């Protein structure tokens, strides 16, 4: 699977206080929708990923329902957070 530069940059270092738009698949439009829903930082969205027990289908559906994220972008976000989790926790 090839990954974007954004994906590689995100998983290559600790999450810290990064904005939600630093996650692959989450651009400015989805970032605004997620921020409006209370998910302004990458670690907050990561918390939701954990609450959904790292389940791809649940996370993708949740992103689609919460911020109108397309399935492709939601899968990119899931893969980004999932790979980050494998490396750092």
CSV table of C-alpha atoms in Angstrom, one decimal:
chain,number,residue,atom,x,y,z
A,1,UNK,CA,0.0,0.0,0.0
A,2,UNK,CA,1.4,3.4,-0.9
A,3,UNK,CA,1.0,6.2,1.5
A,4,UNK,CA,0.9,9.9,1.2
A,5,UNK,CA,3.6,12.3,2.4
A,6,UNK,CA,1.0,13.6,5.0
A,7,UNK,CA,0.6,10.0,6.2
A,8,UNK,CA,4.3,9.4,6.5
A,9,UNK,CA,4.9,12.7,8.3
A,10,UNK,CA,2.2,12.0,10.8
A,11,UNK,CA,3.3,8.4,11.7
A,12,UNK,CA,6.9,9.4,11.8
A,13,UNK,CA,6.8,11.3,15.1
A,14,UNK,CA,4.8,11.6,18.3
A,15,UNK,CA,1.3,13.1,17.9
A,16,UNK,CA,1.8,15.9,20.4
A,17,UNK,CA,-0.7,18.8,19.9
A,18,UNK,CA,-1.1,18.5,16.1
A,19,UNK,CA,-4.3,19.8,14.5
A,20,UNK,CA,-6.8,17.2,13.2
A,21,UNK,CA,-5.9,18.3,9.7
A,22,UNK,CA,-2.4,16.7,10.1
A,23,UNK,CA,-4.1,13.3,9.8
A,24,UNK,CA,-4.0,11.8,6.3
A,25,UNK,CA,-7.5,12.0,4.7
A,26,UNK,CA,-8.5,15.0,6.7
A,27,UNK,CA,-8.2,18.3,4.8
A,28,UNK,CA,-9.5,21.8,5.6
A,29,UNK,CA,-13.1,21.1,4.9
A,30,UNK,CA,-13.4,17.9,6.9
A,31,UNK,CA,-11.1,19.5,9.6
A,32,UNK,CA,-13.6,22.3,10.0
A,33,UNK,CA,-16.5,19.9,10.3
A,34,UNK,CA,-14.6,17.8,12.9
A,35,UNK,CA,-13.6,20.9,14.8
A,36,UNK,CA,-17.2,22.0,14.9
A,37,UNK,CA,-18.1,18.6,16.3
A,38,UNK,CA,-15.4,19.0,19.0
A,39,UNK,CA,-12.6,17.0,17.4
A,40,UNK,CA,-10.1,19.8,16.8
A,41,UNK,CA,-6.8,18.0,17.6
A,42,UNK,CA,-5.4,14.8,16.3
A,43,UNK,CA,-5.3,13.3,19.8
A,44,UNK,CA,-9.0,13.9,20.2
A,45,UNK,CA,-9.8,12.0,17.0
A,46,UNK,CA,-7.3,9.4,18.1
A,47,UNK,CA,-9.4,9.0,21.3
A,48,UNK,CA,-12.5,8.4,19.2
A,49,UNK,CA,-10.5,5.8,17.3
A,50,UNK,CA,-9.7,4.1,20.6
A,51,UNK,CA,-13.3,4.3,21.9
A,52,UNK,CA,-14.4,2.5,18.7
A,53,UNK,CA,-11.9,-0.2,19.7
A,54,UNK,CA,-9.6,0.4,16.6
A,55,UNK,CA,-12.4,-1.1,14.4
A,56,UNK,CA,-12.0,0.2,10.8
A,57,UNK,CA,-15.7,-0.2,9.8
A,58,UNK,CA,-17.0,1.6,12.9
A,59,UNK,CA,-14.4,4.4,12.6
A,60,UNK,CA,-15.1,4.9,8.9
A,61,UNK,CA,-18.8,5.0,9.4
A,62,UNK,CA,-18.5,7.3,12.4
A,63,UNK,CA,-16.4,9.8,10.3
A,64,UNK,CA,-18.9,9.6,7.4
A,65,UNK,CA,-21.8,10.3,9.8
A,66,UNK,CA,-20.0,13.0,11.9
A,67,UNK,CA,-18.2,15.0,9.3
A,68,UNK,CA,-19.4,13.7,5.9
A,69,UNK,CA,-16.0,12.3,5.2
A,70,UNK,CA,-15.9,10.1,2.1
A,71,UNK,CA,-15.2,6.4,2.5
A,72,UNK,CA,-11.8,6.7,0.8
A,73,UNK,CA,-10.7,9.7,3.0
A,74,UNK,CA,-12.0,8.0,6.1
A,75,UNK,CA,-10.0,4.9,5.4
A,76,UNK,CA,-6.9,7.0,4.9
A,77,UNK,CA,-7.5,8.6,8.3
A,78,UNK,CA,-8.0,5.2,9.9
A,79,UNK,CA,-4.9,3.8,8.3
A,80,UNK,CA,-2.9,6.8,9.5
A,81,UNK,CA,-4.1,6.5,13.1
A,82,UNK,CA,-3.8,2.7,13.1
A,83,UNK,CA,-0.2,2.8,11.9
A,84,UNK,CA,0.6,5.6,14.4
A,85,UNK,CA,-0.8,3.4,17.2
A,86,UNK,CA,1.2,0.4,16.1
A,87,UNK,CA,4.4,2.4,16.3
A,88,UNK,CA,3.7,4.4,19.5
A,89,UNK,CA,1.5,2.4,21.8
